[in-house]
């Protein structure tokens, strides 16, 4: 009798240039990444658009993957264009209209020990169908979150702007604590005590008609959805400011929301059991959310060139 919930499944995984059957996509137990977290990855989405499967800002994700690899001194043996083609090939082979895309570049099996420099740089791309990350009602009802007791990594410890496998131990601590405490997500503060981000999302707050979000110096990941929110705000003439945010602003915000590839644009309805304003989705959040989904689902013109068809 197994109590392990089933994971995602698709037909093929792209591994170092070849499509292999899902169940055969394995790496060796001595791979450096397993022991020391020496990998970088991306989380990207392909949307079911009326014109076909639409890759969302995939070039930006691939660029960030290369930038994260650079921080870890890993040379990817492909060009960004080749990686984009490999993603396209993987989505096509799995015949998926919409999916989540997970490219991982990692240090594989080789000499054992902390030094990663002599281990081969390997890569795989897995895709699978994935629904609403924070629950089915999250997008309309909002989620309940807590301020985590875990701090986001300080800039002189890890490199928070890199999407590095090992960084996600920090996120996992925050996520476990939140879930076990009855919350959907935790918001981590940075090393100075200012608001940083969720375990897998950037965070925004609205106060007096302005949208505020923490700057890069608050140990955040440079979210691609975060950038979409900025662009949509500017288009709607809503003032958007990047500034350090004290924790207590979370309790007196008019609106709060998360952005992320998995979470998309998700309203937050309470923090530490204090309701955000009236405890529902706020009007600015709703406008930004609608504008976002209108583009990815094909109801609005893709004026920012976010989509590229498989
Ligand atoms: N912060 C963290 C820690 C994340 O894991 C993610 C998800 N990649 C984000 C923010 C949001 O980034 P993006 O919008 O690029 O998915």
PDB file of C-alpha atoms and ligand atoms in Angstrom:
ATOM      1  CA  UNK A   1       0.000   0.000   0.000  1.00  0.00           C
ATOM      2  CA  UNK A   2       1.471   3.290  -1.054  1.00  0.00           C
ATOM      3  CA  UNK A   3       0.635   6.621   0.571  1.00  0.00           C
ATOM      4  CA  UNK A   4       2.746   8.613  -1.860  1.00  0.00           C
ATOM      5  CA  UNK A   5       0.574  10.955  -3.959  1.00  0.00           C
ATOM      6  CA  UNK A   6       1.125  10.496  -7.668  1.00  0.00           C
ATOM      7  CA  UNK A   7       3.346  13.015  -9.400  1.00  0.00           C
ATOM      8  CA  UNK A   8       3.116  14.511 -12.854  1.00  0.00           C
ATOM      9  CA  UNK A   9       3.455  12.382 -15.930  1.00  0.00           C
ATOM     10  CA  UNK A  10       3.947  13.000 -19.616  1.00  0.00           C
ATOM     11  CA  UNK A  11       5.302  10.826 -22.418  1.00  0.00           C
ATOM     12  CA  UNK A  12       8.814  12.140 -22.980  1.00  0.00           C
ATOM     13  CA  UNK A  13      11.561  14.042 -21.211  1.00  0.00           C
ATOM     14  CA  UNK A  14      14.318  15.770 -23.172  1.00  0.00           C
ATOM     15  CA  UNK A  15      17.684  14.696 -21.738  1.00  0.00           C
ATOM     16  CA  UNK A  16      20.965  15.991 -23.128  1.00  0.00           C
ATOM     17  CA  UNK A  17      19.671  16.197 -26.668  1.00  0.00           C
ATOM     18  CA  UNK A  18      17.395  13.158 -26.789  1.00  0.00           C
ATOM     19  CA  UNK A  19      13.760  12.490 -26.020  1.00  0.00           C
ATOM     20  CA  UNK A  20      13.521   9.603 -23.597  1.00  0.00           C
ATOM     21  CA  UNK A  21      10.437   7.873 -22.201  1.00  0.00           C
ATOM     22  CA  UNK A  22       9.191   9.542 -18.986  1.00  0.00           C
ATOM     23  CA  UNK A  23       9.886   6.487 -16.833  1.00  0.00           C
ATOM     24  CA  UNK A  24      13.433   6.159 -18.168  1.00  0.00           C
ATOM     25  CA  UNK A  25      14.392   9.772 -17.420  1.00  0.00           C
ATOM     26  CA  UNK A  26      16.795   9.014 -14.572  1.00  0.00           C
ATOM     27  CA  UNK A  27      20.020  10.427 -13.212  1.00  0.00           C
ATOM     28  CA  UNK A  28      22.630   8.657 -11.159  1.00  0.00           C
ATOM     29  CA  UNK A  29      22.594   8.729  -7.350  1.00  0.00           C
ATOM     30  CA  UNK A  30      26.100  10.187  -7.348  1.00  0.00           C
ATOM     31  CA  UNK A  31      25.115  13.225  -9.433  1.00  0.00           C
ATOM     32  CA  UNK A  32      26.584  16.305  -7.747  1.00  0.00           C
ATOM     33  CA  UNK A  33      23.253  18.137  -7.816  1.00  0.00           C
ATOM     34  CA  UNK A  34      21.607  15.592  -5.530  1.00  0.00           C
ATOM     35  CA  UNK A  35      24.226  15.985  -2.840  1.00  0.00           C
ATOM     36  CA  UNK A  36      24.976  19.693  -3.094  1.00  0.00           C
ATOM     37  CA  UNK A  37      22.076  21.399  -4.903  1.00  0.00           C
ATOM     38  CA  UNK A  38      24.314  22.398  -7.824  1.00  0.00           C
ATOM     39  CA  UNK A  39      21.686  22.952 -10.455  1.00  0.00           C
ATOM     40  CA  UNK A  40      19.690  25.818 -11.910  1.00  0.00           C
ATOM     41  CA  UNK A  41      16.231  25.654 -13.313  1.00  0.00           C
ATOM     42  CA  UNK A  42      13.280  27.451 -14.776  1.00  0.00           C
ATOM     43  CA  UNK A  43       9.549  27.175 -14.421  1.00  0.00           C
ATOM     44  CA  UNK A  44       7.689  28.259 -17.520  1.00  0.00           C
ATOM     45  CA  UNK A  45       4.180  27.910 -18.872  1.00  0.00           C
ATOM     46  CA  UNK A  46       2.634  27.093 -22.198  1.00  0.00           C
ATOM     47  CA  UNK A  47      -0.946  28.343 -22.457  1.00  0.00           C
ATOM     48  CA  UNK A  48      -3.826  26.928 -24.479  1.00  0.00           C
ATOM     49  CA  UNK A  49      -4.428  29.902 -26.754  1.00  0.00           C
ATOM     50  CA  UNK A  50      -7.100  29.875 -29.493  1.00  0.00           C
ATOM     51  CA  UNK A  51      -4.241  29.992 -32.046  1.00  0.00           C
ATOM     52  CA  UNK A  52      -2.441  27.001 -30.486  1.00  0.00           C
ATOM     53  CA  UNK A  53      -0.036  26.190 -27.676  1.00  0.00           C
ATOM     54  CA  UNK A  54       1.540  29.508 -26.696  1.00  0.00           C
ATOM     55  CA  UNK A  55       4.892  29.623 -24.897  1.00  0.00           C
ATOM     56  CA  UNK A  56       4.793  32.471 -22.397  1.00  0.00           C
ATOM     57  CA  UNK A  57       7.906  34.691 -22.323  1.00  0.00           C
ATOM     58  CA  UNK A  58       9.990  31.619 -23.007  1.00  0.00           C
ATOM     59  CA  UNK A  59      12.947  33.636 -24.310  1.00  0.00           C
ATOM     60  CA  UNK A  60      13.087  35.501 -20.995  1.00  0.00           C
ATOM     61  CA  UNK A  61      13.000  32.230 -19.077  1.00  0.00           C
ATOM     62  CA  UNK A  62      15.784  30.768 -21.208  1.00  0.00           C
ATOM     63  CA  UNK A  63      17.837  33.907 -20.702  1.00  0.00           C
ATOM     64  CA  UNK A  64      17.362  33.686 -16.928  1.00  0.00           C
ATOM     65  CA  UNK A  65      18.360  30.013 -17.045  1.00  0.00           C
ATOM     66  CA  UNK A  66      21.628  30.982 -18.744  1.00  0.00           C
ATOM     67  CA  UNK A  67      22.172  33.782 -16.243  1.00  0.00           C
ATOM     68  CA  UNK A  68      21.620  31.448 -13.287  1.00  0.00           C
ATOM     69  CA  UNK A  69      24.049  28.947 -14.872  1.00  0.00           C
ATOM     70  CA  UNK A  70      26.617  31.710 -15.282  1.00  0.00           C
ATOM     71  CA  UNK A  71      26.407  32.505 -11.572  1.00  0.00           C
ATOM     72  CA  UNK A  72      27.185  28.840 -10.848  1.00  0.00           C
ATOM     73  CA  UNK A  73      30.038  28.794 -13.364  1.00  0.00           C
ATOM     74  CA  UNK A  74      28.236  26.246 -15.510  1.00  0.00           C
ATOM     75  CA  UNK A  75      28.728  26.334 -19.254  1.00  0.00           C
ATOM     76  CA  UNK A  76      25.589  25.192 -21.061  1.00  0.00           C
ATOM     77  CA  UNK A  77      26.611  23.313 -24.194  1.00  0.00           C
ATOM     78  CA  UNK A  78      23.797  24.828 -26.259  1.00  0.00           C
ATOM     79  CA  UNK A  79      22.842  28.284 -27.438  1.00  0.00           C
ATOM     80  CA  UNK A  80      19.748  29.970 -26.043  1.00  0.00           C
ATOM     81  CA  UNK A  81      18.072  29.427 -29.410  1.00  0.00           C
ATOM     82  CA  UNK A  82      18.884  25.703 -29.243  1.00  0.00           C
ATOM     83  CA  UNK A  83      17.398  25.435 -25.767  1.00  0.00           C
ATOM     84  CA  UNK A  84      14.280  27.206 -27.013  1.00  0.00           C
ATOM     85  CA  UNK A  85      14.046  24.676 -29.843  1.00  0.00           C
ATOM     86  CA  UNK A  86      14.495  21.803 -27.399  1.00  0.00           C
ATOM     87  CA  UNK A  87      11.621  23.166 -25.278  1.00  0.00           C
ATOM     88  CA  UNK A  88       9.455  23.432 -28.382  1.00  0.00           C
ATOM     89  CA  UNK A  89      10.372  19.886 -29.367  1.00  0.00           C
ATOM     90  CA  UNK A  90       9.528  18.562 -25.875  1.00  0.00           C
ATOM     91  CA  UNK A  91       6.127  20.266 -25.768  1.00  0.00           C
ATOM     92  CA  UNK A  92       5.306  19.003 -29.263  1.00  0.00           C
ATOM     93  CA  UNK A  93       6.412  15.432 -28.538  1.00  0.00           C
ATOM     94  CA  UNK A  94       4.142  15.324 -25.505  1.00  0.00           C
ATOM     95  CA  UNK A  95       1.194  16.675 -27.523  1.00  0.00           C
ATOM     96  CA  UNK A  96       0.223  19.093 -24.777  1.00  0.00           C
ATOM     97  CA  UNK A  97      -1.916  22.167 -25.458  1.00  0.00           C
ATOM     98  CA  UNK A  98      -0.993  23.728 -22.164  1.00  0.00           C
ATOM     99  CA  UNK A  99       1.679  22.721 -19.692  1.00  0.00           C
ATOM    100  CA  UNK A 100       4.339  23.695 -17.218  1.00  0.00           C
ATOM    101  CA  UNK A 101       7.912  23.501 -18.517  1.00  0.00           C
ATOM    102  CA  UNK A 102      10.833  22.673 -16.244  1.00  0.00           C
ATOM    103  CA  UNK A 103      14.327  22.921 -17.778  1.00  0.00           C
ATOM    104  CA  UNK A 104      17.097  21.971 -15.349  1.00  0.00           C
ATOM    105  CA  UNK A 105      20.833  22.404 -15.878  1.00  0.00           C
ATOM    106  CA  UNK A 106      22.846  20.527 -13.296  1.00  0.00           C
ATOM    107  CA  UNK A 107      26.181  19.021 -12.327  1.00  0.00           C
ATOM    108  CA  UNK A 108      26.017  15.306 -12.954  1.00  0.00           C
ATOM    109  CA  UNK A 109      27.928  12.257 -11.765  1.00  0.00           C
ATOM    110  CA  UNK A 110      31.705  12.603 -11.581  1.00  0.00           C
ATOM    111  CA  UNK A 111      34.193  13.112  -8.786  1.00  0.00           C
ATOM    112  CA  UNK A 112      32.585  13.158  -5.348  1.00  0.00           C
ATOM    113  CA  UNK A 113      33.074  16.146  -3.058  1.00  0.00           C
ATOM    114  CA  UNK A 114      31.838  19.698  -2.756  1.00  0.00           C
ATOM    115  CA  UNK A 115      33.852  21.021  -5.708  1.00  0.00           C
ATOM    116  CA  UNK A 116      31.434  21.023  -8.651  1.00  0.00           C
ATOM    117  CA  UNK A 117      33.913  22.246 -11.264  1.00  0.00           C
ATOM    118  CA  UNK A 118      34.972  18.825 -12.531  1.00  0.00           C
ATOM    119  CA  UNK A 119      31.488  17.357 -12.822  1.00  0.00           C
ATOM    120  CA  UNK A 120      29.765  17.379 -16.218  1.00  0.00           C
ATOM    121  CA  UNK A 121      27.060  19.960 -16.918  1.00  0.00           C
ATOM    122  CA  UNK A 122      23.903  18.112 -17.922  1.00  0.00           C
ATOM    123  CA  UNK A 123      20.445  19.239 -18.854  1.00  0.00           C
ATOM    124  CA  UNK A 124      16.901  17.982 -19.031  1.00  0.00           C
ATOM    125  CA  UNK A 125      13.535  19.462 -19.877  1.00  0.00           C
ATOM    126  CA  UNK A 126      10.394  17.968 -18.365  1.00  0.00           C
ATOM    127  CA  UNK A 127       6.875  19.168 -19.160  1.00  0.00           C
ATOM    128  CA  UNK A 128       3.570  18.252 -17.570  1.00  0.00           C
ATOM    129  CA  UNK A 129       0.036  19.482 -17.148  1.00  0.00           C
ATOM    130  CA  UNK A 130      -0.313  21.697 -14.105  1.00  0.00           C
ATOM    131  CA  UNK A 131      -3.393  23.473 -12.819  1.00  0.00           C
ATOM    132  CA  UNK A 132      -3.708  26.302 -10.355  1.00  0.00           C
ATOM    133  CA  UNK A 133      -0.670  26.271  -8.079  1.00  0.00           C
ATOM    134  CA  UNK A 134      -2.274  27.736  -4.963  1.00  0.00           C
ATOM    135  CA  UNK A 135      -5.623  25.933  -5.307  1.00  0.00           C
ATOM    136  CA  UNK A 136      -8.638  26.179  -7.600  1.00  0.00           C
ATOM    137  CA  UNK A 137     -10.348  29.055  -5.813  1.00  0.00           C
ATOM    138  CA  UNK A 138      -7.162  31.008  -5.176  1.00  0.00           C
ATOM    139  CA  UNK A 139      -7.460  33.233  -8.233  1.00  0.00           C
ATOM    140  CA  UNK A 140     -10.900  34.546  -7.297  1.00  0.00           C
ATOM    141  CA  UNK A 141     -11.049  34.144  -3.512  1.00  0.00           C
ATOM    142  CA  UNK A 142      -7.441  34.875  -2.626  1.00  0.00           C
ATOM    143  CA  UNK A 143      -5.185  32.914  -0.291  1.00  0.00           C
ATOM    144  CA  UNK A 144      -4.374  33.061   3.401  1.00  0.00           C
ATOM    145  CA  UNK A 145      -0.676  33.547   4.094  1.00  0.00           C
ATOM    146  CA  UNK A 146       1.659  34.023   7.033  1.00  0.00           C
ATOM    147  CA  UNK A 147       4.907  35.874   7.492  1.00  0.00           C
ATOM    148  CA  UNK A 148       7.466  33.112   7.646  1.00  0.00           C
ATOM    149  CA  UNK A 149       9.788  32.657  10.592  1.00  0.00           C
ATOM    150  CA  UNK A 150      12.450  31.847   7.960  1.00  0.00           C
ATOM    151  CA  UNK A 151      14.359  34.719   6.375  1.00  0.00           C
ATOM    152  CA  UNK A 152      15.108  34.778   2.692  1.00  0.00           C
ATOM    153  CA  UNK A 153      18.810  34.105   2.127  1.00  0.00           C
ATOM    154  CA  UNK A 154      21.029  37.130   2.662  1.00  0.00           C
ATOM    155  CA  UNK A 155      22.872  38.417  -0.441  1.00  0.00           C
ATOM    156  CA  UNK A 156      26.256  37.411   0.974  1.00  0.00           C
ATOM    157  CA  UNK A 157      25.203  33.816   1.543  1.00  0.00           C
ATOM    158  CA  UNK A 158      23.546  32.480  -1.605  1.00  0.00           C
ATOM    159  CA  UNK A 159      22.772  34.417  -4.776  1.00  0.00           C
ATOM    160  CA  UNK A 160      19.044  35.049  -4.488  1.00  0.00           C
ATOM    161  CA  UNK A 161      18.640  36.289  -8.069  1.00  0.00           C
ATOM    162  CA  UNK A 162      19.853  32.951  -9.364  1.00  0.00           C
ATOM    163  CA  UNK A 163      17.202  30.277  -9.716  1.00  0.00           C
ATOM    164  CA  UNK A 164      19.469  27.736  -8.078  1.00  0.00           C
ATOM    165  CA  UNK A 165      18.240  24.317  -6.882  1.00  0.00           C
ATOM    166  CA  UNK A 166      19.968  24.676  -3.517  1.00  0.00           C
ATOM    167  CA  UNK A 167      18.226  28.005  -2.861  1.00  0.00           C
ATOM    168  CA  UNK A 168      14.938  26.167  -2.706  1.00  0.00           C
ATOM    169  CA  UNK A 169      15.751  24.513   0.603  1.00  0.00           C
ATOM    170  CA  UNK A 170      15.064  27.953   2.060  1.00  0.00           C
ATOM    171  CA  UNK A 171      11.752  28.096   0.160  1.00  0.00           C
ATOM    172  CA  UNK A 172      10.854  24.574   1.296  1.00  0.00           C
ATOM    173  CA  UNK A 173      11.304  25.475   4.954  1.00  0.00           C
ATOM    174  CA  UNK A 174       8.951  28.418   4.532  1.00  0.00           C
ATOM    175  CA  UNK A 175       6.433  26.408   2.528  1.00  0.00           C
ATOM    176  CA  UNK A 176       6.297  23.533   5.025  1.00  0.00           C
ATOM    177  CA  UNK A 177       5.890  25.902   7.941  1.00  0.00           C
ATOM    178  CA  UNK A 178       3.068  27.758   6.157  1.00  0.00           C
ATOM    179  CA  UNK A 179       1.168  24.633   5.113  1.00  0.00           C
ATOM    180  CA  UNK A 180       1.479  22.943   8.493  1.00  0.00           C
ATOM    181  CA  UNK A 181       0.242  26.155  10.121  1.00  0.00           C
ATOM    182  CA  UNK A 182      -2.869  26.148   7.914  1.00  0.00           C
ATOM    183  CA  UNK A 183      -1.732  28.797   5.407  1.00  0.00           C
ATOM    184  CA  UNK A 184      -1.405  28.473   1.651  1.00  0.00           C
ATOM    185  CA  UNK A 185       1.946  30.248   1.502  1.00  0.00           C
ATOM    186  CA  UNK A 186       4.549  32.070   3.560  1.00  0.00           C
ATOM    187  CA  UNK A 187       6.021  35.502   2.884  1.00  0.00           C
ATOM    188  CA  UNK A 188       9.694  35.666   3.781  1.00  0.00           C
ATOM    189  CA  UNK A 189      11.375  38.784   5.089  1.00  0.00           C
ATOM    190  CA  UNK A 190      14.859  39.664   3.885  1.00  0.00           C
ATOM    191  CA  UNK A 191      18.008  39.826   6.021  1.00  0.00           C
ATOM    192  CA  UNK A 192      17.097  43.388   7.064  1.00  0.00           C
ATOM    193  CA  UNK A 193      13.593  42.413   8.115  1.00  0.00           C
ATOM    194  CA  UNK A 194      11.910  43.928   5.051  1.00  0.00           C
ATOM    195  CA  UNK A 195       9.377  42.053   2.954  1.00  0.00           C
ATOM    196  CA  UNK A 196      11.083  39.875   0.343  1.00  0.00           C
ATOM    197  CA  UNK A 197       8.800  37.380  -1.412  1.00  0.00           C
ATOM    198  CA  UNK A 198       6.814  34.155  -1.150  1.00  0.00           C
ATOM    199  CA  UNK A 199       8.450  30.729  -1.294  1.00  0.00           C
ATOM    200  CA  UNK A 200       7.834  30.717  -5.058  1.00  0.00           C
ATOM    201  CA  UNK A 201       6.232  34.062  -5.862  1.00  0.00           C
ATOM    202  CA  UNK A 202       6.968  37.766  -5.880  1.00  0.00           C
ATOM    203  CA  UNK A 203       4.728  39.922  -3.756  1.00  0.00           C
ATOM    204  CA  UNK A 204       2.967  43.234  -4.427  1.00  0.00           C
ATOM    205  CA  UNK A 205       0.899  45.508  -2.263  1.00  0.00           C
ATOM    206  CA  UNK A 206      -1.493  48.301  -3.126  1.00  0.00           C
ATOM    207  CA  UNK A 207      -1.848  51.322  -0.919  1.00  0.00           C
ATOM    208  CA  UNK A 208      -3.668  54.538  -1.806  1.00  0.00           C
ATOM    209  CA  UNK A 209      -3.830  53.579  -5.461  1.00  0.00           C
ATOM    210  CA  UNK A 210      -0.087  52.899  -5.803  1.00  0.00           C
ATOM    211  CA  UNK A 211       1.438  49.478  -6.329  1.00  0.00           C
ATOM    212  CA  UNK A 212       4.556  48.691  -4.287  1.00  0.00           C
ATOM    213  CA  UNK A 213       6.941  45.767  -4.620  1.00  0.00           C
ATOM    214  CA  UNK A 214      10.326  44.966  -3.030  1.00  0.00           C
ATOM    215  CA  UNK A 215      13.508  45.801  -5.002  1.00  0.00           C
ATOM    216  CA  UNK A 216      16.194  43.312  -6.128  1.00  0.00           C
ATOM    217  CA  UNK A 217      18.204  44.233  -3.028  1.00  0.00           C
ATOM    218  CA  UNK A 218      15.534  42.554  -0.878  1.00  0.00           C
ATOM    219  CA  UNK A 219      16.843  39.122  -1.958  1.00  0.00           C
ATOM    220  CA  UNK A 220      14.077  38.477  -4.476  1.00  0.00           C
ATOM    221  CA  UNK A 221      14.102  36.435  -7.633  1.00  0.00           C
ATOM    222  CA  UNK A 222      13.758  38.682 -10.660  1.00  0.00           C
ATOM    223  CA  UNK A 223      10.321  37.342 -11.528  1.00  0.00           C
ATOM    224  CA  UNK A 224       9.174  37.355 -15.105  1.00  0.00           C
ATOM    225  CA  UNK A 225       5.540  37.669 -14.011  1.00  0.00           C
ATOM    226  CA  UNK A 226       6.659  40.515 -11.720  1.00  0.00           C
ATOM    227  CA  UNK A 227       7.922  42.249 -14.816  1.00  0.00           C
ATOM    228  CA  UNK A 228       4.559  41.633 -16.547  1.00  0.00           C
ATOM    229  CA  UNK A 229       2.773  43.250 -13.618  1.00  0.00           C
ATOM    230  CA  UNK A 230       5.046  46.323 -13.923  1.00  0.00           C
ATOM    231  CA  UNK A 231       4.337  46.590 -17.626  1.00  0.00           C
ATOM    232  CA  UNK A 232       0.570  46.251 -17.114  1.00  0.00           C
ATOM    233  CA  UNK A 233       0.629  48.880 -14.349  1.00  0.00           C
ATOM    234  CA  UNK A 234       2.413  51.333 -16.604  1.00  0.00           C
ATOM    235  CA  UNK A 235      -0.031  50.658 -19.402  1.00  0.00           C
ATOM    236  CA  UNK A 236      -2.930  51.325 -17.009  1.00  0.00           C
ATOM    237  CA  UNK A 237      -1.271  54.465 -15.636  1.00  0.00           C
ATOM    238  CA  UNK A 238      -1.072  52.926 -12.187  1.00  0.00           C
ATOM    239  CA  UNK A 239       2.001  54.130 -10.334  1.00  0.00           C
ATOM    240  CA  UNK A 240       4.337  51.243  -9.496  1.00  0.00           C
ATOM    241  CA  UNK A 241       7.241  51.664  -7.114  1.00  0.00           C
ATOM    242  CA  UNK A 242      10.050  49.306  -6.122  1.00  0.00           C
ATOM    243  CA  UNK A 243      11.006  50.062  -2.545  1.00  0.00           C
ATOM    244  CA  UNK A 244      11.894  48.303   0.690  1.00  0.00           C
ATOM    245  CA  UNK A 245       8.637  47.320   2.374  1.00  0.00           C
ATOM    246  CA  UNK A 246       8.332  47.059   6.157  1.00  0.00           C
ATOM    247  CA  UNK A 247       6.437  44.014   7.423  1.00  0.00           C
ATOM    248  CA  UNK A 248       3.627  46.033   8.967  1.00  0.00           C
ATOM    249  CA  UNK A 249       2.631  47.403   5.565  1.00  0.00           C
ATOM    250  CA  UNK A 250       1.320  43.918   4.854  1.00  0.00           C
ATOM    251  CA  UNK A 251      -1.246  44.415   7.629  1.00  0.00           C
ATOM    252  CA  UNK A 252      -2.464  47.807   6.438  1.00  0.00           C
ATOM    253  CA  UNK A 253      -2.367  47.297   2.676  1.00  0.00           C
ATOM    254  CA  UNK A 254      -5.497  47.968   0.628  1.00  0.00           C
ATOM    255  CA  UNK A 255      -4.651  44.967  -1.562  1.00  0.00           C
ATOM    256  CA  UNK A 256      -1.980  42.287  -1.679  1.00  0.00           C
ATOM    257  CA  UNK A 257      -1.148  39.783  -4.355  1.00  0.00           C
ATOM    258  CA  UNK A 258       1.456  37.297  -5.549  1.00  0.00           C
ATOM    259  CA  UNK A 259       2.900  36.957  -9.025  1.00  0.00           C
ATOM    260  CA  UNK A 260       4.683  33.942 -10.458  1.00  0.00           C
ATOM    261  CA  UNK A 261       4.655  31.519 -13.333  1.00  0.00           C
ATOM    262  CA  UNK A 262       2.977  28.865 -11.211  1.00  0.00           C
ATOM    263  CA  UNK A 263       0.845  31.238  -9.096  1.00  0.00           C
ATOM    264  CA  UNK A 264       0.142  33.615 -12.034  1.00  0.00           C
ATOM    265  CA  UNK A 265      -1.534  36.640 -10.362  1.00  0.00           C
ATOM    266  CA  UNK A 266      -3.073  35.422  -7.102  1.00  0.00           C
ATOM    267  CA  UNK A 267      -4.774  37.708  -4.562  1.00  0.00           C
ATOM    268  CA  UNK A 268      -3.854  37.414  -0.875  1.00  0.00           C
ATOM    269  CA  UNK A 269      -6.846  37.773   1.445  1.00  0.00           C
ATOM    270  CA  UNK A 270      -5.154  37.599   4.840  1.00  0.00           C
ATOM    271  CA  UNK A 271      -1.711  37.782   6.411  1.00  0.00           C
ATOM    272  CA  UNK A 272      -1.142  36.204   9.829  1.00  0.00           C
ATOM    273  CA  UNK A 273      -4.956  35.951  10.061  1.00  0.00           C
ATOM    274  CA  UNK A 274      -5.365  39.697   9.640  1.00  0.00           C
ATOM    275  CA  UNK A 275      -7.714  40.325   6.703  1.00  0.00           C
ATOM    276  CA  UNK A 276      -6.332  42.360   3.820  1.00  0.00           C
ATOM    277  CA  UNK A 277      -8.801  45.288   3.711  1.00  0.00           C
ATOM    278  CA  UNK A 278     -12.169  43.538   3.420  1.00  0.00           C
ATOM    279  CA  UNK A 279     -10.621  40.137   2.929  1.00  0.00           C
ATOM    280  CA  UNK A 280     -11.275  39.615  -0.770  1.00  0.00           C
ATOM    281  CA  UNK A 281      -9.734  40.343  -4.127  1.00  0.00           C
ATOM    282  CA  UNK A 282      -9.118  44.070  -4.545  1.00  0.00           C
ATOM    283  CA  UNK A 283     -10.058  46.092  -7.654  1.00  0.00           C
ATOM    284  CA  UNK A 284      -6.499  46.807  -8.860  1.00  0.00           C
ATOM    285  CA  UNK A 285      -5.534  43.156  -8.382  1.00  0.00           C
ATOM    286  CA  UNK A 286      -8.571  42.145 -10.402  1.00  0.00           C
ATOM    287  CA  UNK A 287      -7.723  44.552 -13.238  1.00  0.00           C
ATOM    288  CA  UNK A 288      -4.130  43.321 -13.409  1.00  0.00           C
ATOM    289  CA  UNK A 289      -5.240  39.708 -13.224  1.00  0.00           C
ATOM    290  CA  UNK A 290      -7.788  40.145 -16.028  1.00  0.00           C
ATOM    291  CA  UNK A 291      -5.301  41.986 -18.218  1.00  0.00           C
ATOM    292  CA  UNK A 292      -2.784  39.187 -17.693  1.00  0.00           C
ATOM    293  CA  UNK A 293      -5.192  36.337 -18.438  1.00  0.00           C
ATOM    294  CA  UNK A 294      -6.688  38.212 -21.403  1.00  0.00           C
ATOM    295  CA  UNK A 295      -3.284  38.137 -23.082  1.00  0.00           C
ATOM    296  CA  UNK A 296      -2.312  34.550 -22.281  1.00  0.00           C
ATOM    297  CA  UNK A 297      -5.749  33.163 -23.106  1.00  0.00           C
ATOM    298  CA  UNK A 298      -6.041  35.124 -26.329  1.00  0.00           C
ATOM    299  CA  UNK A 299      -8.840  37.583 -25.524  1.00  0.00           C
ATOM    300  CA  UNK A 300      -6.545  40.579 -25.930  1.00  0.00           C
ATOM    301  CA  UNK A 301      -3.832  41.541 -28.365  1.00  0.00           C
ATOM    302  CA  UNK A 302      -0.376  40.356 -27.338  1.00  0.00           C
ATOM    303  CA  UNK A 303       0.989  43.901 -27.477  1.00  0.00           C
ATOM    304  CA  UNK A 304       4.037  43.137 -25.324  1.00  0.00           C
ATOM    305  CA  UNK A 305       5.045  40.145 -27.470  1.00  0.00           C
ATOM    306  CA  UNK A 306       4.869  37.711 -24.579  1.00  0.00           C
ATOM    307  CA  UNK A 307       3.659  34.758 -26.601  1.00  0.00           C
ATOM    308  CA  UNK A 308       5.413  32.533 -29.074  1.00  0.00           C
ATOM    309  CA  UNK A 309       3.599  29.584 -30.602  1.00  0.00           C
ATOM    310  CA  UNK A 310       5.009  26.082 -30.340  1.00  0.00           C
TER     311      UNK A 310
HETATM  312  N1  LIG B   1      10.338  34.059  -6.413  1.00  0.00           N
HETATM  313  C1  LIG B   1      10.668  32.758  -6.308  1.00  0.00           C
HETATM  314  C2  LIG B   1      11.482  32.301  -5.144  1.00  0.00           C
HETATM  315  C3  LIG B   1      10.245  31.854  -7.289  1.00  0.00           C
HETATM  316  O1  LIG B   1      10.568  30.555  -7.191  1.00  0.00           O
HETATM  317  C4  LIG B   1       9.472  32.317  -8.373  1.00  0.00           C
HETATM  318  C5  LIG B   1       9.005  31.349  -9.420  1.00  0.00           C
HETATM  319  N2  LIG B   1       9.943  31.205 -10.434  1.00  0.00           N
HETATM  320  C6  LIG B   1       9.142  33.675  -8.431  1.00  0.00           C
HETATM  321  C7  LIG B   1       9.606  34.515  -7.423  1.00  0.00           C
HETATM  322  C8  LIG B   1       8.339  34.228  -9.564  1.00  0.00           C
HETATM  323  O2  LIG B   1       9.096  34.282 -10.739  1.00  0.00           O
HETATM  324  P1  LIG B   1       8.444  34.086 -12.166  1.00  0.00           P
HETATM  325  O3  LIG B   1       7.370  35.113 -12.292  1.00  0.00           O
HETATM  326  O4  LIG B   1       9.548  34.314 -13.121  1.00  0.00           O
HETATM  327  O5  LIG B   1       7.892  32.719 -12.218  1.00  0.00           O
END
